[in-house]
XYZ file of C-alpha atoms in Angstrom:
439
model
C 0.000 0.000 0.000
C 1.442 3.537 -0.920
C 2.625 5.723 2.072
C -0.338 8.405 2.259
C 0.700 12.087 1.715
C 3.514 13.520 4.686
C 1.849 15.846 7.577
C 2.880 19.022 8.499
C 5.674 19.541 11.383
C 4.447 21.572 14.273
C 1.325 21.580 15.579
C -1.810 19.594 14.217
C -4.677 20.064 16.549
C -6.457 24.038 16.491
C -5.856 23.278 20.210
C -2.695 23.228 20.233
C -2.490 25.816 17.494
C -4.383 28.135 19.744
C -2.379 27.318 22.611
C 0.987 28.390 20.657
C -0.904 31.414 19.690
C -1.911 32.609 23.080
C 2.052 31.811 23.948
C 2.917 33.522 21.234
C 1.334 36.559 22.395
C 1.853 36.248 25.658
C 5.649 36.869 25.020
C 4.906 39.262 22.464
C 3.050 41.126 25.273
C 6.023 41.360 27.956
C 8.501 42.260 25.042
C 6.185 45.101 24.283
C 5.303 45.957 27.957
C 9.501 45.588 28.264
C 10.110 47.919 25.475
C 8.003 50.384 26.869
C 9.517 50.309 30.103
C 13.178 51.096 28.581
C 12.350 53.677 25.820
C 9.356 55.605 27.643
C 8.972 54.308 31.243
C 12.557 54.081 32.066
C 14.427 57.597 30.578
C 11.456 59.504 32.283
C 11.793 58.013 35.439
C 15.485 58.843 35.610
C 15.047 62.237 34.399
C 12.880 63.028 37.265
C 15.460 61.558 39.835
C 17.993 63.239 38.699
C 15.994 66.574 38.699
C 15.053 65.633 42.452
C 18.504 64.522 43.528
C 19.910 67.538 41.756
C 17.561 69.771 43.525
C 18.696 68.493 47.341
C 22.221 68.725 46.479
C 21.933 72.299 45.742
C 19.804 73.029 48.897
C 22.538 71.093 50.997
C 25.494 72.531 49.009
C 24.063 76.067 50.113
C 24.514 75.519 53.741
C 27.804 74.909 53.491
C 27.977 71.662 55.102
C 30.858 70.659 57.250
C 32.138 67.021 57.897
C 29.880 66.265 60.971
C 26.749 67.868 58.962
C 27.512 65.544 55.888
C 27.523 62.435 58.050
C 24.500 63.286 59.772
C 22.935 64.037 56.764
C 24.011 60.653 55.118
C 22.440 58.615 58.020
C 18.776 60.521 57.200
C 19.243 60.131 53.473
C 21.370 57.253 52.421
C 23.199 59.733 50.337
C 27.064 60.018 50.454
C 28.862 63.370 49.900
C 32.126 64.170 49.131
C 34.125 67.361 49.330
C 37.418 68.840 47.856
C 38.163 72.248 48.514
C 39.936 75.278 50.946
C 38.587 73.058 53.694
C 40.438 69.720 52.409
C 39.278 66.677 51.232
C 36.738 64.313 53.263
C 33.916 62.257 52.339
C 31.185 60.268 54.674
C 31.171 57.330 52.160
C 33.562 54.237 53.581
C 35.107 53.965 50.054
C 37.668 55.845 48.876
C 36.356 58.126 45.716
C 38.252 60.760 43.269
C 36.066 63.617 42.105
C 37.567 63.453 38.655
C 36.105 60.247 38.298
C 32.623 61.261 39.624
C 32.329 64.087 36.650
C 32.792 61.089 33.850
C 30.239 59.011 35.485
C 26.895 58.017 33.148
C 24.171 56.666 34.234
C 23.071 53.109 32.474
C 20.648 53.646 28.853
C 18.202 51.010 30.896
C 18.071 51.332 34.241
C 19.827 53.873 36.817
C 21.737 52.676 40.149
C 22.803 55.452 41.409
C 22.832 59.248 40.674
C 25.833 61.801 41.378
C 25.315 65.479 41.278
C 28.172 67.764 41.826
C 27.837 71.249 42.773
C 30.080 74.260 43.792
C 30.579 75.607 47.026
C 30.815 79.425 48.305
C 33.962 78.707 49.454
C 35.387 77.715 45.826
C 35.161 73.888 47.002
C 32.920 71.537 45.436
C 30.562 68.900 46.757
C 29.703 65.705 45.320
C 26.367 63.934 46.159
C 26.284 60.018 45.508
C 22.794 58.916 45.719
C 22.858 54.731 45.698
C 19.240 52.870 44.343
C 20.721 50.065 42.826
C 20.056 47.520 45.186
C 15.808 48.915 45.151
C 15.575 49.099 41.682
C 16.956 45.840 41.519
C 14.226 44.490 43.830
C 11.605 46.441 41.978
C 12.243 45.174 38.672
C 12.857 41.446 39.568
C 9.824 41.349 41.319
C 8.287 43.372 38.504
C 9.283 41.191 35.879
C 8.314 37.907 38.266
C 5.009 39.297 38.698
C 4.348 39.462 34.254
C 5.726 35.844 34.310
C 3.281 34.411 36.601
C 0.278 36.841 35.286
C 1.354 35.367 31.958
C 1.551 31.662 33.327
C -2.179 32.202 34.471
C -2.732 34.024 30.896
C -1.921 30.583 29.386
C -3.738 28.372 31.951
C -6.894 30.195 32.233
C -6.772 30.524 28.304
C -6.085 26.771 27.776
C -8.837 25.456 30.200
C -11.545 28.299 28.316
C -10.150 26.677 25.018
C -10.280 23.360 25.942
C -13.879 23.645 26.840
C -15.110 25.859 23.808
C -13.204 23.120 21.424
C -14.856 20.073 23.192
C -17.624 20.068 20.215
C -14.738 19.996 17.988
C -13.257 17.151 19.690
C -16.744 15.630 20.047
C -17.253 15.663 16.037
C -14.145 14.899 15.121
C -15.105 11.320 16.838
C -18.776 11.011 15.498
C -17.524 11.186 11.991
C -15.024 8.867 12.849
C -17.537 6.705 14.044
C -19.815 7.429 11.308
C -16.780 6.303 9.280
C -17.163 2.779 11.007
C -21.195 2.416 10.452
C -22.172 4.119 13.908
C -24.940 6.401 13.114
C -24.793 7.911 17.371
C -25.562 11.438 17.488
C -23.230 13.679 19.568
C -25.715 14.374 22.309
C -24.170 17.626 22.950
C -25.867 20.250 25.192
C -27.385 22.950 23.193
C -25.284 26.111 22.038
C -25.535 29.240 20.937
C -22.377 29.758 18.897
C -21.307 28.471 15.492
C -19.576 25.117 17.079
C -23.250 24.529 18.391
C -24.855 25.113 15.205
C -22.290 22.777 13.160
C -23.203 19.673 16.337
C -26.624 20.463 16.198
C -26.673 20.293 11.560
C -24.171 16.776 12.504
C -26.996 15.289 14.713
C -29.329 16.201 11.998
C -27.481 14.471 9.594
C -27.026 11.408 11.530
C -30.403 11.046 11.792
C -31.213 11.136 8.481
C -28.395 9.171 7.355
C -29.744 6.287 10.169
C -33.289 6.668 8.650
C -31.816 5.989 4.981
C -29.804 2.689 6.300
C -33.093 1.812 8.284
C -35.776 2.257 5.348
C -33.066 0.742 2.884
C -32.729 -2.543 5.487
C -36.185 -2.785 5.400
C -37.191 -2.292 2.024
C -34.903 -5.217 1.382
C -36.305 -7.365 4.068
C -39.736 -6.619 2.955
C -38.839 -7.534 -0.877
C -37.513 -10.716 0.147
C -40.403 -11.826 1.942
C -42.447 -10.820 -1.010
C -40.223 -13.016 -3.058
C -40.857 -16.081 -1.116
C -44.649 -16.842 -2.153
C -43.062 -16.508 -5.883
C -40.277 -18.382 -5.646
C -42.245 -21.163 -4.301
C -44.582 -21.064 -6.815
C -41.872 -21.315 -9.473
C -40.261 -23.843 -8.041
C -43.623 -25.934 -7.817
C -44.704 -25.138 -11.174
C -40.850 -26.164 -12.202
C -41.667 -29.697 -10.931
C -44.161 -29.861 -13.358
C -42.411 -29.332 -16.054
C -40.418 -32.487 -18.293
C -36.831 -33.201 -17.005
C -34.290 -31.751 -19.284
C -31.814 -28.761 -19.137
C -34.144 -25.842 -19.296
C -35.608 -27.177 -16.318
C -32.451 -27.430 -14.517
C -31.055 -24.162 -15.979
C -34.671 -22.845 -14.322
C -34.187 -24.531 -11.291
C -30.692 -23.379 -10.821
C -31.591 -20.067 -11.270
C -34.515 -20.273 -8.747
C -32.181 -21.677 -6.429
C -29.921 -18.897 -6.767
C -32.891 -16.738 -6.348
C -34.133 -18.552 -3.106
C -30.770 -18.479 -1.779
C -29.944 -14.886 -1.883
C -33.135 -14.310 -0.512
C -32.524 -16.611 2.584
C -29.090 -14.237 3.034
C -31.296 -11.130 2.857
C -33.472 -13.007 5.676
C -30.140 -13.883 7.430
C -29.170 -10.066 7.873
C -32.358 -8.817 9.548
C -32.239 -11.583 11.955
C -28.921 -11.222 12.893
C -29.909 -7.346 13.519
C -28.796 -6.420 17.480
C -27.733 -9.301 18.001
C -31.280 -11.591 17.418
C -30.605 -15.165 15.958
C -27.342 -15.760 17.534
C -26.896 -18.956 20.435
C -23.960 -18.570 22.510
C -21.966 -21.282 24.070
C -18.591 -22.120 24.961
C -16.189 -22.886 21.859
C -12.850 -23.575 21.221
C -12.064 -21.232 18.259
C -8.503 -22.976 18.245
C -10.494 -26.532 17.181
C -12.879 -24.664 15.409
C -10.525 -22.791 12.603
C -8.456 -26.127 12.371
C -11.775 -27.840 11.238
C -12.783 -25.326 8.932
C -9.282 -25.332 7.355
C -9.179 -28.856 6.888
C -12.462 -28.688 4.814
C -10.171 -26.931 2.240
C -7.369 -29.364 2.211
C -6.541 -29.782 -1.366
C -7.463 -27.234 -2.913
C -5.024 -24.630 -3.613
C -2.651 -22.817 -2.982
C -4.041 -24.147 0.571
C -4.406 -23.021 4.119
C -1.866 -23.109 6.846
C -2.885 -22.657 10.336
C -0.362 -20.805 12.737
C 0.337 -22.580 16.116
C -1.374 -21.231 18.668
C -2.188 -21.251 22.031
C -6.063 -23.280 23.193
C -8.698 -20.079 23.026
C -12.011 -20.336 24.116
C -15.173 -17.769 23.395
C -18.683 -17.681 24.222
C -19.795 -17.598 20.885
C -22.528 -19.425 18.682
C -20.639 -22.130 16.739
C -22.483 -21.941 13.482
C -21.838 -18.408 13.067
C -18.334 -18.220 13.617
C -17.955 -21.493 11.338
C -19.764 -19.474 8.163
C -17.423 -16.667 8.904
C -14.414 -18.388 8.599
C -15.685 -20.335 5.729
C -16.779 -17.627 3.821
C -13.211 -15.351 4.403
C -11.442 -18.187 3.507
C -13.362 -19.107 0.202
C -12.723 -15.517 -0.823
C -9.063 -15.616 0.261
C -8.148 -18.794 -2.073
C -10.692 -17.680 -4.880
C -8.857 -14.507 -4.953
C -5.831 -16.240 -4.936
C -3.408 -15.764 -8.076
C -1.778 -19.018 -9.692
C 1.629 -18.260 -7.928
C 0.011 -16.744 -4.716
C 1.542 -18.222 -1.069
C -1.183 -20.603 1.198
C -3.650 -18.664 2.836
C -2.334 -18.227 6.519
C -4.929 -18.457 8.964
C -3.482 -16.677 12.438
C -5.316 -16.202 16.086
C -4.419 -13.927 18.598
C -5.468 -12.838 22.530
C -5.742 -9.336 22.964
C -7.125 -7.891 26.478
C -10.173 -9.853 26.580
C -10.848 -10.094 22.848
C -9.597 -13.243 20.793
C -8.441 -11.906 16.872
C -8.996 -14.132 14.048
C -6.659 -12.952 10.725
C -7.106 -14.206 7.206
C -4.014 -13.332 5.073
C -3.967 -14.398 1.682
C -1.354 -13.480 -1.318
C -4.006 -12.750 -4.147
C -5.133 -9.779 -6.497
C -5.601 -7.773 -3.529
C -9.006 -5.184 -3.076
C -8.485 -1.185 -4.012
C -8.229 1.307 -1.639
C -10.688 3.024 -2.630
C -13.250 -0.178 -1.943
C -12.071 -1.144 1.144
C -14.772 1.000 2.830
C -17.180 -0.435 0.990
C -16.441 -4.054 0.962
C -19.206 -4.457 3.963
C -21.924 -3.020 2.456
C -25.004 -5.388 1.004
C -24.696 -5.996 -2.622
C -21.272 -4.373 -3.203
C -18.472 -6.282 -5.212
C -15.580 -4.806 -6.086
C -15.960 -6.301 -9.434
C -18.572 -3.692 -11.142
C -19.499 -6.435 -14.313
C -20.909 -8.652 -11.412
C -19.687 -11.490 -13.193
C -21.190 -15.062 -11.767
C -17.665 -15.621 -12.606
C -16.192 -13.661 -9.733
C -18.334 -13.799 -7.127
C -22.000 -14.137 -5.542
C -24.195 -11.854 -4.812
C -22.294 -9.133 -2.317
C -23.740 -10.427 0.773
C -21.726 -12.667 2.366
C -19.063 -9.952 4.077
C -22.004 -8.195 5.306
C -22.945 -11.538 6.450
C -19.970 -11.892 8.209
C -19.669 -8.281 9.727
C -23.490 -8.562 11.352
C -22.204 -11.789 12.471
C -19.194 -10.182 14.085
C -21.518 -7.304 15.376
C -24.200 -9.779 17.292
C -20.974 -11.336 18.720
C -20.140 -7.178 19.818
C -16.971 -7.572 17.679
C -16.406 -6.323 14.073
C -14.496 -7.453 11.157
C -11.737 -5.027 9.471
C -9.701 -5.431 6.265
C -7.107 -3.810 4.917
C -3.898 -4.353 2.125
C -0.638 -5.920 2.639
C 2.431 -5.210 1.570
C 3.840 -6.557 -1.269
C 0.245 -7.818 -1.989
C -3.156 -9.503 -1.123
C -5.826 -8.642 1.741
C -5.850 -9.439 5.018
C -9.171 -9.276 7.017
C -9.530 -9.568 10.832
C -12.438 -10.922 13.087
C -12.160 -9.679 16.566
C -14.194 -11.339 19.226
C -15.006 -10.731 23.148
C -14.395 -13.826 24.542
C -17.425 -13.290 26.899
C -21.422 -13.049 25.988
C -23.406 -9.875 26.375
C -23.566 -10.483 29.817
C -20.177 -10.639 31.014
C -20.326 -14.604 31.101
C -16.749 -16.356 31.098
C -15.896 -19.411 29.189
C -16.279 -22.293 30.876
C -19.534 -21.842 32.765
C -21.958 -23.138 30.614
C -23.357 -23.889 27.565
C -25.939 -20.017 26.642
């Protein structure tokens, strides 16, 4: 089978699209918010500063401060002050500091530390003011920028629980058409909306419905047509009886036969609907697939059982025995002059007991393999006596699997063939275990 088209790196759900989105501009939102800190925020806050430091250096520089002023006016402030002039050189700072180096001092593009003003004093001298914020700012900003990570943190969690929620009908349709996909017409059952994803649940149900309806009135149109075909059918074949012996007769009678019999498989369908028809007991399917596969012994390119381990289901006999008869007829009819046995495999899965027919023939189409269930389908479109019956028997089988609450899937094999797959519950409707009873 040819590899299907690659997917797209990155995300593939809108969830998770949305998600990425609402990252996306949650960062975009403390870039901007940082941005507008430095170039607005930031160069106005430190003009004002300086204008206010500036301002109390001047006051203090006018009173002429001497060394036991300075200090006492560090301890209220926090601000250090330095002095060079006919008075000598002191400062109230604990760190030794050169006034050249104070009048080449910048303050930071971002964010300010500290601020030095230097004015002149009457006496010719000059004062230097140091004012030290770094270690504030500092706090300001980390907690500043630890506050916009966790408001952003909540951003995403509050905005992926809201999406979550608002996408659930999404989530909820994308498994109704799946299961619409497998033949379950179940309606979403949604509560009612108001918004668009309500509207598109509400037009699904809709269709479901009337999609349910069709395969309903379809069923039963051709239940009803069979019955109606019995009283004829009899009649022919009575009225056949009558006539000489010879081969129109039998070519009549064959056909009526044919006739009869399709309409007994038509018959066979409804009363295998929800599960009516079916009598469970306690098989082993191991015995019962080596029986059927010695029926075909012989005839080629013939069936090979793989060993397997002793598997028993409460299942009705009968039932199971036409499945595997009829997917094993189709394997080897299918079945090209050089094809490899039919290989018959069963498997326990976690309560369920899998049943795989493999065979190395002409294979089915992709594009049928949906279909290959449905009444009256055959993937040949002549309908050739040739190349098969009537379309019924895999629907057969499937309603089969279906009373049994299993299924039967198909699908291609690599280099070649079909393989289909009957999986089973090895217990009855009623949680019964193998081995208490015959249902």
């Amino acid at each position: 089978m040819s590899a299907g088209p690659a997917l797209p790196r990155g995300p593939r759900s809108v969830f998770a699209k949305l998600v990425a989105i609402m990252v996306i501009m949650a960062v975009a939102l403390l870039a901007a918010v940082s941005l507008f800190f430095w170039q607005v925020v930031t160069p106005m806050l430190n003009g004002t500063v300086t204008q206010a430091y500036g301002e109390l250096a001047r006051a203090t520089a006018a009173r002429a401060p001497d060394l036991a002023e300075a200090r006492a006016f560090t301890d209220r402030t926090g601000v250090e002050v330095l002095y060079e002039g006919p008075r000598g050189a002191w400062s109230t700072g604990t760190r030794a500091r050169d006034m050249r180096g104070l009048e080449e001092y910048h303050p930071r593009l971002f964010i300010a530390t500290r601020d030095v003003s230097i004015v002149p004093a009457a006496d010719g001298g000059r004062y230097a003011f140091i004012a030290r914020f770094g270690p504030n700012m500092r706090s300001a900003h980390t907690w500043l920028f630890v506050t916009l990570l966790v408001i952003m943190a909540l951003v995403v969690v509050v905005a992926h629980a809201v999406l979550r929620r608002l996408l659930d009908p999404l989530r909820a349709l994308g498994e109704g058409v799946a299961q619409l996909g497998e033949g379950r017409f179940d309606r979403l059952g949604l509560p009612p909306r108001r918004d668009e994803f309500g509207v598109l649940s509400a037009a699904f149900d809709r269709m479901v419905d009337r999609l349910a309806a069709m395969m309903r009135a379809r069923d039963q149109l051709l239940v009803d047509v069979s019955h109606e075909l019995r009283s004829p059918i009899t009649r022919m074949k009575v009225a056949l009886e009558l006539l000489p012996a010879g081969d129109p007769r039998a070519r009549m009678q064959a056909d009526v036969a044919e006739m009869e019999a399709m309409v007994g498989e038509l018959l066979e369908l409804e009363r295998l609907r929800d599960g009516r028809g079916v009598q469970r007991a306690d098989v082993d399917l191991g015995a019962l697939v080596n029986d059927v596969a010695r029926a075909f012994d012989g005839v080629a390119p013939g069936v090979v059982v793989e060993p397997h381990e002793a598997m028993v289901a409460t299942v009705d006999e009968g039932r199971i025995r036409m499945v595997l008869r009829n997917l094993i007829e189709n394997a080897i009819k299918y079945s090209l002059a050089g094809s490899a046995p039919v290989r018959v495999r069963l498997e326990r899965r976690d309560g369920t007991v899998s049943i795989e027919v493999r065979d190395d023939g002409v294979g089915i189409p992709e594009a049928d393999l949906a279909q290959v269930f449905v009444p009256f389908f055959r993937v040949d479109r002549s309908r050739s006596k040739k190349t098969g019956g009537y379309g019924l028997g895999l629907s057969i089988c499937q309603r089969i699997a279906e009373a049994h609450g299993g299924k039967v899937t198909v699908d291609r094999v690599a280099p070649r063939g079909t393989r289909f797959t009957v999986t089973l519950p090895t217990t009855g409707p009623a949680g019964r275990s193998p081995g208490r009873g015959a249902g």
